[in-house]
Structures are given as structure tokens and as C-alpha cells.
CSV table of C-alpha atoms in Angstrom, one decimal:
chain,number,residue,atom,x,y,z
A,1,MET,CA,18.5,3.4,1.4
A,2,ASN,CA,21.9,5.4,0.3
A,3,GLU,CA,25.1,5.1,-0.4
A,4,SER,CA,27.1,5.3,3.5
A,5,LEU,CA,24.0,2.5,4.9
A,6,ALA,CA,24.3,0.5,2.2
A,7,LYS,CA,28.3,0.1,3.1
A,8,PHE,CA,27.4,-0.4,6.4
A,9,TYR,CA,25.3,-3.3,6.1
A,10,GLY,CA,28.3,-4.6,2.6
A,11,ILE,CA,24.9,-4.0,0.2
A,12,GLU,CA,27.0,-3.5,-3.9
A,13,GLY,CA,25.2,-1.2,-6.1
A,14,VAL,CA,23.7,1.9,-4.4
A,15,HIS,CA,25.4,5.1,-4.8
A,16,GLY,CA,24.7,8.8,-3.3
A,17,GLY,CA,23.7,10.0,-0.4
A,18,ASP,CA,19.0,10.1,-1.6
A,19,MET,CA,17.7,7.6,0.7
A,20,GLN,CA,16.4,4.5,-2.1
A,21,LYS,CA,14.6,1.4,-2.6
A,22,VAL,CA,17.0,-1.3,-3.0
A,23,THR,CA,15.9,-5.5,-3.6
A,24,LEU,CA,18.1,-7.8,-1.8
A,25,PRO,CA,19.0,-10.7,-2.9
A,26,GLU,CA,17.8,-14.3,-2.5
A,27,ASP,CA,20.4,-15.3,-1.1
A,28,SER,CA,20.6,-11.6,1.5
A,29,HIS,CA,21.9,-12.7,5.3
A,30,ARG,CA,18.8,-9.6,6.2
A,31,LYS,CA,15.9,-10.6,6.5
A,32,GLY,CA,13.0,-8.2,8.3
A,33,ILE,CA,13.9,-6.5,11.2
A,34,LEU,CA,15.5,-9.5,13.5
A,35,THR,CA,18.5,-8.3,11.0
A,36,HIS,CA,18.1,-4.9,11.3
A,37,GLY,CA,20.7,-2.9,12.4
A,38,SER,CA,18.7,-0.6,15.0
A,39,VAL,CA,17.5,-4.0,16.2
A,40,LEU,CA,20.8,-5.9,17.1
A,41,LEU,CA,22.5,-2.5,18.7
A,42,VAL,CA,20.8,-1.9,21.1
A,43,THR,CA,20.8,-5.4,21.8
A,44,SER,CA,23.9,-5.5,22.4
A,45,ASN,CA,26.4,-4.7,25.0
A,46,PRO,CA,29.0,-2.0,25.0
A,47,THR,CA,31.7,-4.2,23.5
A,48,ARG,CA,29.7,-7.5,22.7
A,49,THR,CA,27.2,-9.2,21.2
A,50,SER,CA,24.3,-10.0,23.4
A,51,PRO,CA,21.9,-13.6,23.2
A,52,VAL,CA,20.3,-12.9,26.3
A,53,LYS,CA,18.9,-9.8,25.4
A,54,ARG,CA,18.4,-10.4,21.6
A,55,GLY,CA,16.4,-13.1,22.3
A,56,LEU,CA,14.0,-11.7,25.0
A,57,PHE,CA,13.7,-8.9,22.4
A,58,ILE,CA,12.2,-11.6,20.2
A,59,LEU,CA,10.3,-12.9,23.1
A,60,GLU,CA,8.5,-9.2,24.8
A,61,ASN,CA,8.1,-8.0,21.2
A,62,LEU,CA,7.6,-10.5,18.9
A,63,LEU,CA,5.8,-13.2,20.6
A,64,GLY,CA,4.8,-12.0,23.9
A,65,THR,CA,6.1,-14.3,25.9
A,66,PRO,CA,8.8,-12.1,28.2
A,67,ALA,CA,11.0,-14.2,30.5
A,68,PRO,CA,11.2,-12.8,34.0
A,69,PRO,CA,13.5,-10.5,35.8
A,70,ALA,CA,17.2,-12.4,36.5
A,71,PRO,CA,17.4,-13.7,40.2
A,72,PRO,CA,20.1,-10.4,42.0
A,73,ASN,CA,23.5,-11.5,41.7
A,74,VAL,CA,24.5,-13.4,38.5
A,75,PRO,CA,27.6,-13.2,37.7
A,76,ALA,CA,28.6,-11.6,34.2
A,77,LEU,CA,29.2,-14.2,31.8
A,78,GLU,CA,32.7,-13.2,31.1
A,79,GLU,CA,33.4,-14.2,34.9
A,80,SER,CA,32.7,-18.1,33.6
A,81,LYS,CA,35.6,-17.5,30.7
A,82,SER,CA,38.6,-19.3,32.8
A,83,GLY,CA,39.9,-22.4,33.6
A,84,ASP,CA,38.9,-25.1,31.4
A,85,MET,CA,35.5,-22.2,30.2
A,86,LYS,CA,38.1,-19.5,29.2
A,87,ASN,CA,38.2,-20.0,25.2
A,88,ALA,CA,34.7,-21.2,24.9
A,89,SER,CA,32.2,-20.1,22.6
A,90,LEU,CA,29.1,-17.4,23.4
A,91,ARG,CA,27.4,-20.6,22.8
A,92,GLU,CA,29.9,-22.7,24.8
A,93,ILE,CA,29.4,-20.2,28.1
A,94,LEU,CA,25.0,-20.1,27.2
A,95,GLU,CA,25.6,-24.4,27.9
A,96,PHE,CA,27.2,-23.7,31.0
A,97,HIS,CA,25.2,-21.5,32.3
A,98,ARG,CA,21.7,-23.0,31.5
A,99,ARG,CA,22.8,-26.3,34.1
A,100,GLU,CA,21.7,-24.4,37.3
A,101,PRO,CA,18.5,-25.2,37.5
A,102,MET,CA,17.6,-21.8,38.6
A,103,CYS,CA,19.0,-20.5,35.0
A,104,ALA,CA,17.6,-23.2,32.5
A,105,SER,CA,14.0,-22.6,33.0
A,106,CYS,CA,14.6,-18.9,31.3
A,107,HIS,CA,17.8,-18.9,29.1
A,108,SER,CA,16.9,-22.5,27.1
A,109,ARG,CA,13.8,-19.7,26.2
A,110,MET,CA,15.7,-16.9,25.4
A,111,ASP,CA,18.9,-18.6,24.4
A,112,PRO,CA,17.9,-20.3,21.0
A,113,LEU,CA,15.9,-17.1,19.7
A,114,GLY,CA,19.2,-14.9,21.1
A,115,LEU,CA,22.2,-17.4,19.1
A,116,ALA,CA,20.4,-17.3,15.9
A,117,LEU,CA,21.1,-13.8,15.9
A,118,GLU,CA,25.4,-14.3,16.4
A,119,ASN,CA,26.1,-13.4,12.7
A,120,TYR,CA,25.4,-10.2,13.4
A,121,ASN,CA,27.9,-8.4,15.5
A,122,ALA,CA,27.3,-6.0,17.8
A,123,ILE,CA,26.6,-3.0,16.3
A,124,GLY,CA,24.5,-5.3,13.7
A,125,GLN,CA,27.2,-6.3,10.4
A,126,PHE,CA,27.4,-9.2,9.5
A,127,ARG,CA,29.6,-11.8,10.4
A,128,GLU,CA,30.7,-15.3,10.4
A,129,MET,CA,33.2,-15.9,13.1
A,130,GLU,CA,33.2,-15.5,16.4
A,131,TRP,CA,35.9,-13.1,17.0
A,132,GLY,CA,38.5,-13.4,20.1
A,133,MET,CA,39.1,-10.5,21.8
A,134,PRO,CA,41.5,-10.3,25.0
A,135,GLU,CA,40.3,-10.6,28.4
A,136,HIS,CA,43.2,-8.2,29.4
A,137,ARG,CA,45.2,-5.6,27.8
A,138,GLY,CA,48.5,-6.9,26.9
A,139,ARG,CA,47.0,-10.4,27.1
A,140,GLU,CA,46.8,-12.8,24.0
A,141,ALA,CA,44.1,-12.5,22.1
A,142,GLU,CA,41.4,-15.6,22.1
A,143,PRO,CA,41.1,-17.7,18.9
A,144,ASP,CA,38.1,-17.3,16.5
A,145,LYS,CA,35.6,-19.9,16.3
A,146,ALA,CA,32.8,-20.5,13.7
A,147,ILE,CA,29.7,-19.5,14.5
A,148,ASP,CA,26.7,-21.6,14.9
A,149,PRO,CA,23.0,-20.1,14.8
A,150,THR,CA,21.3,-23.5,15.2
A,151,GLY,CA,18.8,-23.7,17.4
A,152,VAL,CA,15.3,-25.0,18.6
A,153,LEU,CA,12.3,-23.1,20.0
A,154,MET,CA,10.7,-24.2,23.2
A,155,THR,CA,7.8,-25.4,20.9
A,156,GLY,CA,9.8,-27.8,18.7
A,157,GLU,CA,10.3,-26.1,16.0
A,158,LYS,CA,14.1,-26.1,13.8
A,159,PHE,CA,16.4,-23.7,12.3
A,160,GLU,CA,19.9,-23.4,11.3
A,161,SER,CA,19.9,-19.8,10.0
A,162,VAL,CA,18.2,-16.6,11.2
A,163,ILE,CA,16.7,-16.5,8.4
A,164,GLN,CA,14.5,-19.6,8.8
A,165,LEU,CA,14.2,-18.6,12.3
A,166,ALA,CA,12.2,-15.4,11.0
A,167,ASP,CA,10.2,-17.9,8.8
A,168,VAL,CA,9.1,-19.8,11.9
A,169,LEU,CA,7.8,-16.4,13.7
A,170,ALA,CA,6.1,-15.5,10.3
A,171,ASN,CA,4.2,-19.1,9.6
A,172,GLU,CA,4.1,-21.1,12.9
A,173,ARG,CA,4.5,-18.6,15.6
A,174,ARG,CA,2.3,-15.8,13.1
A,175,ASP,CA,-0.6,-16.5,15.9
A,176,ASP,CA,1.9,-15.3,18.6
A,177,PHE,CA,3.1,-12.4,16.9
A,178,TYR,CA,-0.2,-10.7,16.1
A,179,ARG,CA,-1.3,-11.5,19.6
A,180,CYS,CA,1.8,-9.4,20.7
A,181,LEU,CA,1.5,-6.8,18.3
A,182,THR,CA,-2.2,-6.2,18.9
A,183,GLU,CA,-1.7,-6.1,22.8
A,184,LYS,CA,1.5,-3.3,22.0
A,185,MET,CA,-0.8,-1.2,19.6
A,186,LEU,CA,-3.8,-1.1,21.8
A,187,VAL,CA,-1.9,-0.2,25.0
A,188,PHE,CA,-0.3,2.6,22.8
A,189,ALA,CA,-4.2,3.6,21.6
A,190,LEU,CA,-5.6,3.5,25.1
A,191,GLY,CA,-3.1,5.0,26.4
A,192,ARG,CA,-3.4,2.3,29.5
A,193,GLY,CA,-2.5,-1.0,30.2
A,194,LEU,CA,-5.0,-4.2,29.3
A,195,THR,CA,-7.3,-5.2,31.7
A,196,SER,CA,-9.7,-8.6,31.4
A,197,THR,CA,-12.5,-6.7,29.8
A,198,ASP,CA,-10.2,-6.0,27.3
A,199,ALA,CA,-9.5,-9.9,26.8
A,200,THR,CA,-12.7,-10.3,23.6
A,201,THR,CA,-11.5,-6.5,22.0
A,202,VAL,CA,-7.9,-8.8,21.4
A,203,ASP,CA,-8.9,-11.9,20.0
A,204,GLN,CA,-11.4,-10.1,17.8
A,205,ILE,CA,-8.5,-8.9,16.4
A,206,VAL,CA,-6.6,-11.2,15.8
A,207,SER,CA,-9.1,-12.9,14.1
A,208,GLN,CA,-9.6,-9.8,12.1
A,209,LEU,CA,-5.9,-10.2,11.2
A,210,LYS,CA,-5.8,-13.3,10.7
A,211,THR,CA,-8.5,-13.1,7.9
A,212,ASP,CA,-6.7,-9.9,6.6
A,213,GLU,CA,-3.8,-11.4,6.0
A,214,GLY,CA,-2.0,-9.5,9.0
A,215,ARG,CA,-2.4,-6.4,7.2
A,216,MET,CA,-1.6,-2.9,9.3
A,217,GLN,CA,-4.6,-0.9,8.1
A,218,SER,CA,-6.8,-4.1,8.8
A,219,LEU,CA,-5.0,-3.7,12.7
A,220,ILE,CA,-5.7,0.1,13.3
A,221,GLY,CA,-8.7,0.0,11.7
A,222,SER,CA,-9.7,-2.8,14.0
A,223,ILE,CA,-8.4,-0.9,17.5
A,224,ILE,CA,-10.3,2.1,16.2
A,225,ARG,CA,-13.5,1.0,15.9
A,226,SER,CA,-13.1,-1.7,19.1
A,227,VAL,CA,-14.8,-0.7,22.2
A,228,PRO,CA,-12.1,-0.1,24.8
A,229,PHE,CA,-11.1,2.7,22.0
A,230,THR,CA,-14.8,4.6,21.7
A,231,HIS,CA,-15.7,3.5,25.2
A,232,VAL,CA,-14.3,5.0,27.8
A,233,PRO,CA,-15.0,3.3,31.5
A,234,LYS,CA,-16.8,3.4,34.1
A,235,SER,CA,-14.1,2.4,36.8
A,236,ASP,CA,-10.7,1.4,37.3
A,237,SER,CA,-11.4,-1.4,39.2
A,238,VAL,CA,-11.2,-4.0,36.5
A,239,ALA,CA,-8.8,-7.2,36.7
A,240,ALA,CA,-5.6,-6.9,34.7
A,241,TYR,CA,-4.7,-8.7,31.9
A,242,PRO,CA,-4.0,-12.1,32.9
């Protein structure tokens, strides 16, 4: 990073406009793409964070288990901030939202992942408090609240911070990540969606990734040597990839 980017991330000791390699301290709040400013920004709403969008991003792009589309006419979370919920935190509002059976099935998967990233505001800068914001001009602002990034995945893994969540994704859920990355890279390489005939290729590439400890050159090499990449199918009438 350069000096201006280091200031954005709150990292001291970086000077000048040239990009340079920076070693993060062991207690850093940054680790991998989950805490990258660009990812945190594009998964936020214009005026606040969005645990739902952030959780969905992880499900779709890291674990390969996307949630179905939301049902129609779902009210915005801001509409829940009334009555007893007026001063509720975003975590409390989402817990209230999950009481609806139609919402719980998806949000129980997305919300723990997204709430783990609540220590980063809408543009990706670290914070320890959820800043209170006035609902309407002229009203008194809501009180700040301490952020609780703890959670439990649907598969049972517990975490107390985004750093621990990153470790879970990189270790316990590593096979899911390898498969998701393989499928997305193969789609990009082939210029088409995957079909049932590609399933064996995906399994082979994932197995090779596990052997080679996830090296990118292994993934790229396996793809360009694969049958789908080197051979053109005779027909497009094969079944869609499950």
C-alpha cells in the first residue's frame, strides 16, 4: 500500500505515494479478502453496512452455497426501528427479522457471516462501536452500541471475530472454498455455465488443489489441461450442473 491507503486502513509507518509491501502486526484487524476495503464497500448499503449482503457474498463467492432470492415485498430493516426496536442494534433487528419462518431459513445462514464483519463500517474502516444515526433530520441520534462479531455457522463452527471466521473458512471449510473457486474459474475459462459432464473435472481439480495446498498455478494448470477446456462438446443438450 501507499501512504494514503495506509491512512485509510489505519496503519502507521507508510510514507510516500509509491505502492510498497507492508507487513501487518500480529494483532492486526485485517486478514485476507474478508477485510479488504473493496469487498466491504461493495457489500454495504449507501448509508450503512449490510450484514445480509456481506453474508451472501461469502456464501456465493467463497463457500459456493448461495441463498435463494428473497421473497417479494420484504420490508427494509430500517422499517423495524420503531417502538421497542427504536434503539436496537443491527444484530438485534436481524434477530427480530429471523423470527419469521420464511426469513429464518436463509438468514440463519447469511447473518452470522455478515455480522462477523460489523467491525468494519460501510466503507471498510475498522470500528468498535456501531454508530448511532438519526432516523430523520432534526431528531436526536441513537446511542452508540458495542459491536458483537461472534457467531456460529450452520455447520457448527464457532468464531468470536472476523479473524477467527477467516481461519474457519481457510481450514474447516477449505474444501468448500476450493470447490467454489474451481467452479467459478472453470466457468470463466470455458465461457459457459457448467453442466453435469463437468462434475468429474471439478472433483479432479479440487483433489489436485488439496494435494498442492491451494496453489493458484495448480488451479490454472489443471483447468487448461482439463477435458472441457481442451475439447469442444458435440452438443449443448447436456443437463445443467447441479
